XYZ file of C-alpha atoms in Angstrom:
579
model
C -90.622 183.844 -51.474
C -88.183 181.156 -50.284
C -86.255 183.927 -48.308
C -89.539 184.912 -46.467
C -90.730 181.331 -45.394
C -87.046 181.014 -44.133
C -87.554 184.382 -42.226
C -91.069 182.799 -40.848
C -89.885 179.512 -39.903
C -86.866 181.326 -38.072
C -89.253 183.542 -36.270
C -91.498 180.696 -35.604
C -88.248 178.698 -34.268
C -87.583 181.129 -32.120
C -91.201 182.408 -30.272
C -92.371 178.860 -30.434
C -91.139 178.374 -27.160
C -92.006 181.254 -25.336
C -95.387 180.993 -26.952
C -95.838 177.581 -25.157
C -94.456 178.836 -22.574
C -97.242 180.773 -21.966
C -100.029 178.682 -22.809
C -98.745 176.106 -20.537
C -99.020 179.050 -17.778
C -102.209 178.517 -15.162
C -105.214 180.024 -16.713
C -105.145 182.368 -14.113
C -102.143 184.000 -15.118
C -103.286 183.683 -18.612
C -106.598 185.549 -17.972
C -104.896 187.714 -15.840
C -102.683 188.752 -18.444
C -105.128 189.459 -20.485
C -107.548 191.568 -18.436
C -103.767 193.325 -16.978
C -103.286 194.085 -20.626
C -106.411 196.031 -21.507
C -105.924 197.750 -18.350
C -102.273 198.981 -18.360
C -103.120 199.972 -22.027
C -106.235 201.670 -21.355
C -104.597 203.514 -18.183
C -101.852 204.393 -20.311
C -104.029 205.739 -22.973
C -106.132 207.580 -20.239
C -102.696 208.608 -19.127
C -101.378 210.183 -22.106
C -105.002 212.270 -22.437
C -104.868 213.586 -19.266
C -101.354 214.889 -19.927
C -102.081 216.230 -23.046
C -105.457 217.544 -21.662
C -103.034 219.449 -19.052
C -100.498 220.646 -21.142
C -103.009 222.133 -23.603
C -104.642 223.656 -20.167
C -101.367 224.578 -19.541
C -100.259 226.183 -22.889
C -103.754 228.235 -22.973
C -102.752 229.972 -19.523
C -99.481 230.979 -21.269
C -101.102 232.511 -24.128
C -100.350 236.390 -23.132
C -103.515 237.913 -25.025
C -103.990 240.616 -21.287
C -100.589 241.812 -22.186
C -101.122 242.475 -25.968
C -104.432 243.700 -25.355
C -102.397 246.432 -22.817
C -100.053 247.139 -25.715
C -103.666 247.214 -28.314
C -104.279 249.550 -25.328
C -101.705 252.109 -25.160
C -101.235 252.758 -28.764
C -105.075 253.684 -28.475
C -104.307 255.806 -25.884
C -101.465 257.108 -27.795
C -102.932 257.368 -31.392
C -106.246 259.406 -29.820
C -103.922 262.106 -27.473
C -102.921 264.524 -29.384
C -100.146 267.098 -28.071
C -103.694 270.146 -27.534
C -104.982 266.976 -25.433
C -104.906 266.607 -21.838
C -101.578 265.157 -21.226
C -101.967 263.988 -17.798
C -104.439 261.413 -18.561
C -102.048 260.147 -20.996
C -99.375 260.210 -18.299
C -101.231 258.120 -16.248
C -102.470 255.810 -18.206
C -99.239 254.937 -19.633
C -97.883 254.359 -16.175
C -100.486 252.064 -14.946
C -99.576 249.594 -18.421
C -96.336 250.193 -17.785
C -96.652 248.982 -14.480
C -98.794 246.109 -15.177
C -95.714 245.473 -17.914
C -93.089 245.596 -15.031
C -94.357 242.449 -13.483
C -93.892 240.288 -16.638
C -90.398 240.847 -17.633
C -89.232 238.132 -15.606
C -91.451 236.014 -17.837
C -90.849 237.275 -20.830
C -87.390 238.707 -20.416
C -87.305 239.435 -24.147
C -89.226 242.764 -23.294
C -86.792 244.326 -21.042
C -85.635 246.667 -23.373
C -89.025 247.927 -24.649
C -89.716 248.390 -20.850
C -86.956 250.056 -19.805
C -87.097 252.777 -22.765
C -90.692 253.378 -21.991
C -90.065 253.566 -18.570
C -87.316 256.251 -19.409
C -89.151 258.222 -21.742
C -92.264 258.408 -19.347
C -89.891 259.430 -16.277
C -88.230 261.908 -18.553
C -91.337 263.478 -19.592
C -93.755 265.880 -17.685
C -97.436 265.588 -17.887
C -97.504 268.383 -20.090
C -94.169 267.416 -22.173
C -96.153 264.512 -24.728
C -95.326 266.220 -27.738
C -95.665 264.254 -31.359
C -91.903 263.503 -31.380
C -92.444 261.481 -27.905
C -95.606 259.972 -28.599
C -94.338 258.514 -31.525
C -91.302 257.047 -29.631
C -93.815 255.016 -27.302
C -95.749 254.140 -30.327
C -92.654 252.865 -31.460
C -91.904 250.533 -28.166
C -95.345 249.608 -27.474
C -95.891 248.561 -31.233
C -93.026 246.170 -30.745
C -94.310 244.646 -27.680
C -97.462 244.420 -28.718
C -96.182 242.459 -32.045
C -93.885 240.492 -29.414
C -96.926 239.111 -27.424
C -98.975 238.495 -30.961
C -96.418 236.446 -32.125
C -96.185 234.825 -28.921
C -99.932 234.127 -28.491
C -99.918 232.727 -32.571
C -96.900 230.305 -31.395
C -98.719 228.751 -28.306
C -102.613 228.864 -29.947
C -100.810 226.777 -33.099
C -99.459 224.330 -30.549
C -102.642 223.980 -29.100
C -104.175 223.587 -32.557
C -101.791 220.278 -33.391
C -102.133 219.226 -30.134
C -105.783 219.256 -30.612
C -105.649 217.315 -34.378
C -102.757 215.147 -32.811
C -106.027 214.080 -29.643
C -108.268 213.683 -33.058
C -106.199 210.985 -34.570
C -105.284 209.898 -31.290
C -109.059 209.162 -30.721
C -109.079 207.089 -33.600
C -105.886 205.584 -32.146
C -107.302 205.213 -28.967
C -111.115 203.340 -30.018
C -108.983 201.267 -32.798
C -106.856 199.876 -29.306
C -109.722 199.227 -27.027
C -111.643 197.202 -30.116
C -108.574 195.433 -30.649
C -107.946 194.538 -27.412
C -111.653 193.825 -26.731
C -111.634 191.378 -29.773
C -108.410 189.909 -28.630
C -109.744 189.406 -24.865
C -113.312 188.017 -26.447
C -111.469 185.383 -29.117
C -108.678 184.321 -26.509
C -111.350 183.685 -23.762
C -113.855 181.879 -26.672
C -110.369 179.735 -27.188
C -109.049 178.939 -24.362
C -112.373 178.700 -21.892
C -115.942 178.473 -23.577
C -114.886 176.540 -26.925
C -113.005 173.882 -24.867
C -115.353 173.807 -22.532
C -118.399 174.167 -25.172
C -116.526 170.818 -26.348
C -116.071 168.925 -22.828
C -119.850 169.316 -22.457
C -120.584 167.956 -26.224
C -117.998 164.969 -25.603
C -120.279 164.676 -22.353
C -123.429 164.324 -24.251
C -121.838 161.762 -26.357
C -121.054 159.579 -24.288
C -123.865 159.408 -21.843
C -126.106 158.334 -24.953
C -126.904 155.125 -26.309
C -124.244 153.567 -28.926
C -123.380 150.801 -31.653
C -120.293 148.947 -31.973
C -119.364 150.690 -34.959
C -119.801 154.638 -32.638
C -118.069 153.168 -30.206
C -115.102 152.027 -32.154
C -114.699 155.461 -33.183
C -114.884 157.219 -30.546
C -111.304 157.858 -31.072
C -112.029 160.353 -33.170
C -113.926 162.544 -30.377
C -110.856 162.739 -28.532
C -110.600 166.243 -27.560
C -107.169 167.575 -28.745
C -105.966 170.471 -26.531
C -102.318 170.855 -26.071
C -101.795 173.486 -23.190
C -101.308 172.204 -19.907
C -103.803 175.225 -18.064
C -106.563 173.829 -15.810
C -108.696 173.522 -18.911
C -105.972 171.017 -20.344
C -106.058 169.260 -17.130
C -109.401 168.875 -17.180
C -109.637 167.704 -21.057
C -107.247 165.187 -20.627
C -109.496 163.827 -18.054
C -112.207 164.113 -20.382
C -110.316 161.983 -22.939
C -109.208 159.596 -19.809
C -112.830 159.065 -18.854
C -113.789 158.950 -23.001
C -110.974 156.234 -23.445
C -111.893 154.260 -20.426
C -116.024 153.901 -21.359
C -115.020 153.040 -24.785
C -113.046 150.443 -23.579
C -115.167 149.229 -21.273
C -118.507 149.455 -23.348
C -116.690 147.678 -26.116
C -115.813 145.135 -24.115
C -119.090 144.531 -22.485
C -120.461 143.741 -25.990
C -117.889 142.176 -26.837
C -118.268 139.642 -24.275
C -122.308 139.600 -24.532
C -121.508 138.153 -27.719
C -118.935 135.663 -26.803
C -120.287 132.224 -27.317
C -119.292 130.621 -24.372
C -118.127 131.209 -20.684
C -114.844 130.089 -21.398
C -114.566 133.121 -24.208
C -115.186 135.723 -21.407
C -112.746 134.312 -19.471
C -110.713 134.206 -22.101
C -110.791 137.821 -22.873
C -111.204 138.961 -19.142
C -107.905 137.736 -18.956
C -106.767 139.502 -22.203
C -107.645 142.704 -21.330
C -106.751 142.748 -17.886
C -102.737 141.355 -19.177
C -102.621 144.182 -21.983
C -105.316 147.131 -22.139
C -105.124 147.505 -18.208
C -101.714 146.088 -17.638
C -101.282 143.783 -15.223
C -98.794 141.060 -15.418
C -99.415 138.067 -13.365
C -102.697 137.024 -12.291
C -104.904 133.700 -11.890
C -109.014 133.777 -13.007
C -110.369 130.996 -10.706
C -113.932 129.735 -11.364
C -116.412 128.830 -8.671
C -119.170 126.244 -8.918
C -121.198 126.162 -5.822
C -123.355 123.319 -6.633
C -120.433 121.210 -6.711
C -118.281 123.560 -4.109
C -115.282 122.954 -6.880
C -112.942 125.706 -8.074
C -110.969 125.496 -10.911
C -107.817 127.600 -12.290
C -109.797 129.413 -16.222
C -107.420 131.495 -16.968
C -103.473 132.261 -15.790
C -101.394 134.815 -17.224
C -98.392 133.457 -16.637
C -97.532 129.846 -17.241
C -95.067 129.793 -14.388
C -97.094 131.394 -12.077
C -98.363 128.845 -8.913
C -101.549 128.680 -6.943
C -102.227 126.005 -3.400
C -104.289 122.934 -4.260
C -105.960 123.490 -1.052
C -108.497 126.048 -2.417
C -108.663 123.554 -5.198
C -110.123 120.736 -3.342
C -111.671 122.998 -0.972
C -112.773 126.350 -2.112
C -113.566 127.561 1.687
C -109.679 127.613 2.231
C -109.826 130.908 -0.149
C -110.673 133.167 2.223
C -111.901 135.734 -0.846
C -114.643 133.134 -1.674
C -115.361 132.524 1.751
C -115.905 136.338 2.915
C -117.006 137.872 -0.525
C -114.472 140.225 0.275
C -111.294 141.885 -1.063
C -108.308 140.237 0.309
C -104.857 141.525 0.229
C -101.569 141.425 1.834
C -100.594 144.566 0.891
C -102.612 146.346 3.667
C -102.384 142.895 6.368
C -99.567 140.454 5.464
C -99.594 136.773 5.689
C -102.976 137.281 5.875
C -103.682 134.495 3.303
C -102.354 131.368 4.894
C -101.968 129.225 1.312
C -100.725 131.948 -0.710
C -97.354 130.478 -2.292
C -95.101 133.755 -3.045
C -95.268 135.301 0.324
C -91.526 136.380 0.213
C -91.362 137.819 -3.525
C -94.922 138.886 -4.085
C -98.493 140.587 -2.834
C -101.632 139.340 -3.243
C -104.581 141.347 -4.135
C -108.077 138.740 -4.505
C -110.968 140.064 -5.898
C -114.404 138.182 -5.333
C -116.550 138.133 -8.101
C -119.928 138.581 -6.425
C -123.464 138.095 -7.609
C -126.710 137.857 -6.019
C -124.737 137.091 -2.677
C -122.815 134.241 -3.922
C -119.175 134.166 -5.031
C -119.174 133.205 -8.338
C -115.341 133.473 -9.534
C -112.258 134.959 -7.691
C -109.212 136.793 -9.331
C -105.867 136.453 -7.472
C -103.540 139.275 -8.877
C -99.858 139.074 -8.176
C -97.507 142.484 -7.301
C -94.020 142.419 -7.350
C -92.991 143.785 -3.476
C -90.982 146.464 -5.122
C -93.264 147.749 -7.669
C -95.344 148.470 -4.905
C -92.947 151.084 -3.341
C -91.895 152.693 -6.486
C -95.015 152.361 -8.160
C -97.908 152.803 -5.907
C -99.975 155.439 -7.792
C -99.719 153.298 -10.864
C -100.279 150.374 -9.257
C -103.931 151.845 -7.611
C -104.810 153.001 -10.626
C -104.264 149.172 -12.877
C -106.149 147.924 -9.539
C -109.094 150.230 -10.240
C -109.473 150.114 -13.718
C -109.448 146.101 -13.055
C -112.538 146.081 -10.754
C -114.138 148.418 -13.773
C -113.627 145.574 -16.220
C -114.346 142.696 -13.798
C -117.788 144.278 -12.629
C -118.738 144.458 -16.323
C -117.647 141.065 -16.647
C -119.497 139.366 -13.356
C -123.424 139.390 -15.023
C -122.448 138.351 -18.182
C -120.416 135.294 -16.826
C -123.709 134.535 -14.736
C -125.831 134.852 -17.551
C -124.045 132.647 -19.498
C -123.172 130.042 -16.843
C -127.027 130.052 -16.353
C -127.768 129.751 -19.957
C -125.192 127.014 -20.609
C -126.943 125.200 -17.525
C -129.984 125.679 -19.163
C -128.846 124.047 -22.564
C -127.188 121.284 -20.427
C -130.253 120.524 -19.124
C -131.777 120.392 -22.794
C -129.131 118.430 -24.091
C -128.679 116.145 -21.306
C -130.504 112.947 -20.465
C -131.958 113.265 -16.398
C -131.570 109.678 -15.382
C -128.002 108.938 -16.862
C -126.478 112.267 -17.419
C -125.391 111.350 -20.957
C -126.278 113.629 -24.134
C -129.677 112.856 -25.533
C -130.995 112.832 -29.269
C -131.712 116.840 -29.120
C -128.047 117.092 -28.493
C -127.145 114.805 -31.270
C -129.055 116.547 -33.666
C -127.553 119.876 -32.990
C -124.322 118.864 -32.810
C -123.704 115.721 -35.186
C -122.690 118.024 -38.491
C -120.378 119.906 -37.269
C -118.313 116.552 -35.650
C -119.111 115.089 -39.365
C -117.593 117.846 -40.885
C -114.186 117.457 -38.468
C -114.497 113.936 -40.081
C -114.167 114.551 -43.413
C -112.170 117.783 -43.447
C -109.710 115.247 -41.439
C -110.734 112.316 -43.914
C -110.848 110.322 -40.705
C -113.677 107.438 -39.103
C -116.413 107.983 -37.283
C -117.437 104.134 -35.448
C -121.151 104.381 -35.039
C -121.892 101.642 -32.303
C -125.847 100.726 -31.945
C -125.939 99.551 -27.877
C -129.278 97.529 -26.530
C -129.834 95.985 -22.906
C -130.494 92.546 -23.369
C -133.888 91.037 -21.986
C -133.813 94.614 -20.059
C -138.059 94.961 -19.430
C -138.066 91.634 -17.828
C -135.628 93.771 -14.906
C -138.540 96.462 -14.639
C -141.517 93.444 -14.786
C -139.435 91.245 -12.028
C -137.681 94.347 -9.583
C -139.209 97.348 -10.818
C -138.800 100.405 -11.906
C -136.279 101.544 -9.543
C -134.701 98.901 -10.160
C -134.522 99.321 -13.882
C -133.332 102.977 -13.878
C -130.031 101.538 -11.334
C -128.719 99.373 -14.486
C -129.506 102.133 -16.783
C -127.303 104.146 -14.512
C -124.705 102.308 -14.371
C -124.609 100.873 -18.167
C -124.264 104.508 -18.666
C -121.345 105.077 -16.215
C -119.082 101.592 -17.578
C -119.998 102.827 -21.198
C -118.412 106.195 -20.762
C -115.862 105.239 -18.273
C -114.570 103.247 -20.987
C -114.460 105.114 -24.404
C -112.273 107.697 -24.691
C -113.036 111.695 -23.475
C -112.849 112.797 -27.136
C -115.582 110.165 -27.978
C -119.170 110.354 -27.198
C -122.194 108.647 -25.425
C -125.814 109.494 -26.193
C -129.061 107.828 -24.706
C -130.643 106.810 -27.893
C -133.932 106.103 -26.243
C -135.191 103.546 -24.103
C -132.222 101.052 -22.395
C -130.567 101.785 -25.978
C -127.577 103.864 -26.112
C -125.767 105.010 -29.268
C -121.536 105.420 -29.373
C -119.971 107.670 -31.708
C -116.322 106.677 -31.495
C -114.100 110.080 -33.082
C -111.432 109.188 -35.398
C -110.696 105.629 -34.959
C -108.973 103.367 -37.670
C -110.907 101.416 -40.294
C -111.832 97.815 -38.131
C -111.027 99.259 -35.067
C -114.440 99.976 -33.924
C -115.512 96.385 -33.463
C -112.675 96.051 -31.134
C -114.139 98.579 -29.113
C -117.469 97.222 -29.133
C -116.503 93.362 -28.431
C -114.250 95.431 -25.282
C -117.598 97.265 -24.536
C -120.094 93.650 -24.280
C -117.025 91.561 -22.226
C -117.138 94.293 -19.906
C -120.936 94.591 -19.230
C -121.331 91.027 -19.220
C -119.037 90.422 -16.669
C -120.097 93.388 -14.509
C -122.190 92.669 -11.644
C -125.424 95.142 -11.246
C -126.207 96.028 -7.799
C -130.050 96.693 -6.868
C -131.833 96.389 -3.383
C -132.697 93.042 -4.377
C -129.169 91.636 -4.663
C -126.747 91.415 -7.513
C -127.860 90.964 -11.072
C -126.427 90.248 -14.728
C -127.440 91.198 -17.993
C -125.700 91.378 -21.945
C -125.764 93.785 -24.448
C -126.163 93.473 -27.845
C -123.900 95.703 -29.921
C -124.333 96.816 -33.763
C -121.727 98.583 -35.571
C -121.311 100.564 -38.316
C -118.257 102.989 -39.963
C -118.860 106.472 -41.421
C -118.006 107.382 -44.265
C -116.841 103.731 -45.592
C -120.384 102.063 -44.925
C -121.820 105.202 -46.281
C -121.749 109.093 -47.229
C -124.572 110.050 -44.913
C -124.538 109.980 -40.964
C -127.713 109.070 -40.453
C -127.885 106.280 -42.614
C -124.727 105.076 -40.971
C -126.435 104.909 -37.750
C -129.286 103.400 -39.502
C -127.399 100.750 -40.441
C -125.779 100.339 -36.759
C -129.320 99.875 -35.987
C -129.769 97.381 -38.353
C -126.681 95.579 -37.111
C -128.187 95.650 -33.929
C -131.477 93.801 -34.726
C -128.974 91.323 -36.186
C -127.009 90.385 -33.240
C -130.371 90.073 -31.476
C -131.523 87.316 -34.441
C -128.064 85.806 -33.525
C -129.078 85.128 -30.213
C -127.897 88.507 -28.241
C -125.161 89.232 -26.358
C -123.219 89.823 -29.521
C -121.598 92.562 -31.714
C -122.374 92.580 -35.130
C -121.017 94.552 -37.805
C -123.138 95.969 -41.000
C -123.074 93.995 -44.070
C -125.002 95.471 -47.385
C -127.091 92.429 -47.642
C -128.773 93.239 -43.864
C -130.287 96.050 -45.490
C -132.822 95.501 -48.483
C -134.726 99.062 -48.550
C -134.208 101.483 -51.194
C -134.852 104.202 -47.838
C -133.696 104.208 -44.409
């Protein structure tokens, strides 16, 4: 057994290669060769009949049975004259056999004897000469020639006969071939055109229909797998190109639909462009046109550069300015602030939607890639504009939806966070707190006297010191702390991560600085104090809210006090069981 699966895997060493040899071949050749196949063997079979159908035609015009029925004849002739017969009949109708005879004996020279002595003994003999004696002697010759062409006529008609069984079998031969080589022609064109095709179709059908995350995660597994390199392979592995590609990019469409934020897109725009599509250095620049800003979201490469021109004025980009693709590969220098212009090309793609530029991705090419890898380079290019077109709505809808919750979350007079923000946010910052067993300063903040600014100037007036309360508050706390509107002209301070006493400091900073600051309405300069209460979470207490309960407590206090004052909580301010 061991000895045989050497013998096989010998065998299988050594037609492997000619056997992939030829399904590599065109699928012309390879049909070709197939249909050249049946033919040549069917023309050789029709061949061989028609030779054996002419050599038994052949062998049948040989068989002498004329010549043995002239011998049959003359020993008729010779057994019914008797010497009292008429002897010249006999004469001559020996002679006209005889002569008949003649004219074979170059065929059958084995008769030349028989011939000759007949020929003698006739010659010899008058008409009236045919005594018993002679006609015996021609009974004699003609007997042998007549057993001569018998046995000659059994010889060819028993050729004829295995000829005839051999055509039987051959029949057999012959329907057994054309089956097998219809069956072979029918299962090679089932595997090599119509199941691979059958397959291209159901791929196809796959993908044009509706699917989950989890289908299109394994769509890997409807690959096709076809390892000849005919037309049909070329055409398969553009199937799986195509399959690959959507699965890719439908994956990462939800993917991103699902990101939480517009910095997460970005964020994985710029992932898949550096490793599933493979470009190296590139720059994801975001547009605001409300604000005509653009900002640098996303860079590949930490060393890579970009002109703060565009920066400080996005119009400079001529990609945002134009909507259009703009590249030095096709017009150089044609981007005046691009800064690699001797190592590098530039290829800018807009990111366009509803006929505003909305983003703009600057890819970098190495000059010599682009000579020794053009085709390569055309197709990372286009596969790129394939993942940033998916990407372009979803960064729109979220921009638009984060604008939305901005707009929720943000007071309209000041621009600070309101209470809906604080409420949605304020557990997770506690939780930072106490996972980093840090303090949160909770700072209470009221305009002094502030309705008797809306009762003397107005309104107007009113909402400027709001305004600008808002702006000194902010402008001096740190970035990581944060500012809410509380309600009214009272703002609350949540002050991240700040050592145990050290929130007083900030407050006492917070009153110097709006007490000195000079308010500027269309009436003329005014003054006003604020009255500051202050509380610390989690060493006042375990629960945020009553820690800003208490700040608010505070508050009231430095207002008993005479305003104008920061006040920190004490237990004894508060004497309910509830806050």
């Amino acid at each position: 057994m061991k000895f045989l699966q050497e013998k096989f895997t010998e065998l299988k060493t050594k037609f492997y290669p000619w056997v992939r040899w030829f399904l590599n071949l065109s699928l012309y050749w390879k049909v070709g060769f197939i249909i050249g196949s049946c033919f040549f063997i069917n023309f050789f079979i029709a061949l061989y009949f028609y030779l054996l159908f002419y050599h038994v035609v052949n062998l049948q015009t040989k068989i002498p049975y004329n010549y043995e029925l002239l011998t049959s004849k003359a020993l008729t002739y010779l057994e019914k004259k008797k010497p009292s017969s008429n002897p010249y009949n006999l004469k001559v109708n020996l002679e006209k056999i005889l002569h008949e005879l003649e004219g074979v004996k170059e065929k059958y020279p084995q008769i030349t004897p028989q011939v000759e002595k007949i020929e003698k003994i006739i010659s010899q003999t008058s008409s009236y000469q045919y005594n018993t004696k002679t006609i015996k002697l021609l009974e004699k010759q003609f007997l042998e020639l007549n057993k001569f062409f018998s046995n000659e006529r059994n010889i060819l008609e028993n050729k004829i006969k295995k000829y005839k069984e051999i055509s039987k079998y051959f029949q057999i031969v012959l329907i057994l071939t054309m089956l097998a080589f219809l069956i072979w022609g029918t299962w090679s064109f089932y595997y090599m055109v119509k199941k691979p095709l059958d397959s291209i179709v159901e791929r196809l059908d796959f993908l044009t229909e509706e699917k989950g995350e989890g289908e299109l995660k394994s769509l890997k597994a409807c690959i096709l797998e076809y390892s000849a390199k005919d037309e049909i392979g070329k055409v398969i592995n553009k199937v799986n190109e195509i399959l690959t590609e959507s699965n890719a990019i439908r994956l990462f469409k939800r993917t991103i639909e699902n990101d939480e934020s517009v910095e997460m897109v970005y964020e994985r725009l710029g992932y898949y462009l550096q490793h599933m599509v493979g470009i190296g250095s590139f720059i994801i620049f975001e547009v605001s046109n409300s604000q005509n800003t653009m900002q640098a979201v996303y860079v590949s490469d930490p060393n890579l550069d970009y002109s703060s021109e565009i920066i400080l004025n996005p119009d400079k980009c001529r990609a945002k300015r134009t909507g259009q693709i703009v590249t030095s590969i096709n017009i150089p220098n044609i981007c005046k602030v691009f800064p690699f212009k001797t190592t590098k090309e530039h290829y800018c793609i807009p990111m366009m939607y509803g006929g505003k530029c909305i983003g703009v991705i600057g890819i970098y090419l190495p000059k010599e890639e682009l000579f020794n890898k053009s085709e390569i380079i055309k197709k990372k290019l286009k596969k790129a504009h394939t993942f940033i077109k998916e990407t372009i709505p979803v960064i729109e809808a979220k921009r638009y939806a984060e604008a939305l919750k901005e707009q929720t979350f943000r007071d309209a007079l000041t621009g600070l966070y309101n209470r809906h923000f604080l409420e949605a946010t304020l557990d997770k910052l506690v939780a930072q707190i106490l996972r980093r067993e840090s303090i949160l300063g909770v700072l209470m903040c009221d305009l002094d006297y502030f309705k008797s600014i809306n009762d003397k100037y107005g309104h107007d007036a009113g909402d400027i010191v709001l305004k600008e309360t808002a702006k000194l508050l902010v402008s001096n706390v740190r970035k990581s702390d944060l500012v809410v509107r509380f309600g009214g002209e009272e703002f609350l301070i949540l002050l991240v991560d700040v050592k145990k006493g050290e929130s007083m400091r900030v407050a006492d900073k917070l009153r110097s600085i709006i007490e000195t600051h000079e308010f500027k309405i269309p009436q003329g300069g005014i003054k006003r104090t604020i009255s500051i209460g202050v509380s610390e979470f989690p060493i006042d207490t375990g629960a945020i809210w009553e820690a800003i309960k208490f700040a608010d407590v505070a508050l009231y206090k430095a207002k008993e006090l005479g305003r104008n004052k920061v006040v920190r909580f004490k237990r004894e301010f508060w004497t309910e069981e509830n806050y």
